[in-house]
Structures are given as structure tokens and as C-alpha cells.
Short mmCIF file of C-alpha atoms and ligand atoms in Angstrom, two decimals:
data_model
loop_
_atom_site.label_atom_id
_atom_site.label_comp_id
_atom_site.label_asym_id
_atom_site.label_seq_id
_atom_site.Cartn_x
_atom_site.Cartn_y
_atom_site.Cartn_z
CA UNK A 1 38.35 199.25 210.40
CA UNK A 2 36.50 200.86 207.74
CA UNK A 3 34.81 204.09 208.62
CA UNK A 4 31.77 204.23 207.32
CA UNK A 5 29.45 201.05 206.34
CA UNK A 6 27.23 200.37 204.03
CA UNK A 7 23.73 200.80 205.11
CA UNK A 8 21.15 198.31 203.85
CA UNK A 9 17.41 198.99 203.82
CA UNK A 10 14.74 197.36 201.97
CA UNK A 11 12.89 198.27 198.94
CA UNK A 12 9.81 199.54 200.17
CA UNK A 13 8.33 198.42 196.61
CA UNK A 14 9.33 194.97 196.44
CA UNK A 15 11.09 194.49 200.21
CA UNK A 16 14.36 193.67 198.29
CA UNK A 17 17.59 194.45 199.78
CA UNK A 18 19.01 197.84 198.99
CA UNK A 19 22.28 199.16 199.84
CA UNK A 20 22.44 203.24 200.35
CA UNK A 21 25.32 202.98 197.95
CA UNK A 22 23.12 201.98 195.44
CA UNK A 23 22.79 204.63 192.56
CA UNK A 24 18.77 204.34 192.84
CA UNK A 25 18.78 204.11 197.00
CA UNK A 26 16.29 203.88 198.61
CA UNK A 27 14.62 202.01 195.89
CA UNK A 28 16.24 198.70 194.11
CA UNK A 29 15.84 199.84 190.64
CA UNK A 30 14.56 202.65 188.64
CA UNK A 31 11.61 200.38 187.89
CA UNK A 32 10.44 200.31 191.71
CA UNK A 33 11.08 204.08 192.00
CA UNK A 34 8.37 204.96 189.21
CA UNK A 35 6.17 202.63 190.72
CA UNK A 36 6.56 204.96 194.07
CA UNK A 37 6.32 208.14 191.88
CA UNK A 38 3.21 206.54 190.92
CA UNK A 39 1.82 205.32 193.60
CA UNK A 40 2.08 209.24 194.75
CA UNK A 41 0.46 210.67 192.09
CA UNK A 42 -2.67 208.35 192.14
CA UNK A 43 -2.98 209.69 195.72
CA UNK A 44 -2.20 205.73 196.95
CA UNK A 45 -0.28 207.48 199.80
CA UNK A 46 -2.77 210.42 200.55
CA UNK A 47 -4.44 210.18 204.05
CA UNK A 48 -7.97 210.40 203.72
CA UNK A 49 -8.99 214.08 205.00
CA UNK A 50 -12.20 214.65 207.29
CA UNK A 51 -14.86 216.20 205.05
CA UNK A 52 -17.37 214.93 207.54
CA UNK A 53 -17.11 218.43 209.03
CA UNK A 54 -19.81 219.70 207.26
CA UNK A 55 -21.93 216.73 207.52
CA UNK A 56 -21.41 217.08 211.65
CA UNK A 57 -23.00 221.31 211.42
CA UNK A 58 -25.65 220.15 209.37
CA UNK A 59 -27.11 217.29 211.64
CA UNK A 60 -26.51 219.55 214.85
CA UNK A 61 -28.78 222.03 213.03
CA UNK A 62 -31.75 219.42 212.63
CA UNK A 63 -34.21 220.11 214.79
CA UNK A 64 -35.90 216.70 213.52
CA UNK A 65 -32.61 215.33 216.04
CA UNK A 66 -34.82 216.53 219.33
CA UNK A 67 -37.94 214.65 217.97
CA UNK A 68 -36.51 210.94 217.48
CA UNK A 69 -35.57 211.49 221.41
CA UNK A 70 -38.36 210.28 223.83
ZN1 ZN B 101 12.38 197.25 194.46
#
């Protein structure tokens, strides 16, 4: 019974099967690991931060706000 098994995952480029054995794991090829790096650096994996903060203060501030109310 052999101890340890090979794990497979998926690509997460191109969803092809990837073994962790592989010498590019977890990615299929070097080719889908500079599309990752890329993908990074092009901010394709950045979460979109709340700059509405300011926005929010500013329209509290309007006193214009109490008018439209009747
Ligand atoms: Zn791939």
C-alpha cells in the first residue's frame, strides 16, 4: 500500500488535470503559471476596495439632503 498518493487538482488556468508531483504544481505548465503571475499584476485578482467612504461624509454633510424631504 503505497504511503503517500498523488494528489490531483486542476489547473486553475485552463481546469486541466494537475498532479502535485508535477514540477510546475499547482499550475499545468509554465505557460499557465505566467498567465496567473499576470493575471496578478494587472490587478485581475484585486478585490475592489470601498472608496465610497468619502462620497458617504460628503452627502451626510449636504444640507440640500433635508430640503428634497417633504
Ligand atoms: Zn493550465
Amino acid at each position: 500500500m503505497p504511503r503517500k498518493r498523488p494528489l490531483k487538482l486542476r489547473c486553475p488556468i485552463c481546469k486541466k488535470v494537475v498532479k502535485n508531483t508535477d514540477p510546475e504544481f499547482p499550475f499545468c505548465s509554465e505557460r499557465c503559471r505566467t498567465i496567473d503571475l499576470g493575471k496578478w499584476a494587472s490587478g485581475a485578482y484585486v478585490i475592489s476596495s470601498p472608496v465610497t467612504d468619502a462620497d458617504e461624509s460628503i452627502r451626510d454633510n449636504n444640507p440640500e439632503d433635508s430640503e428634497s424631504k417633504s
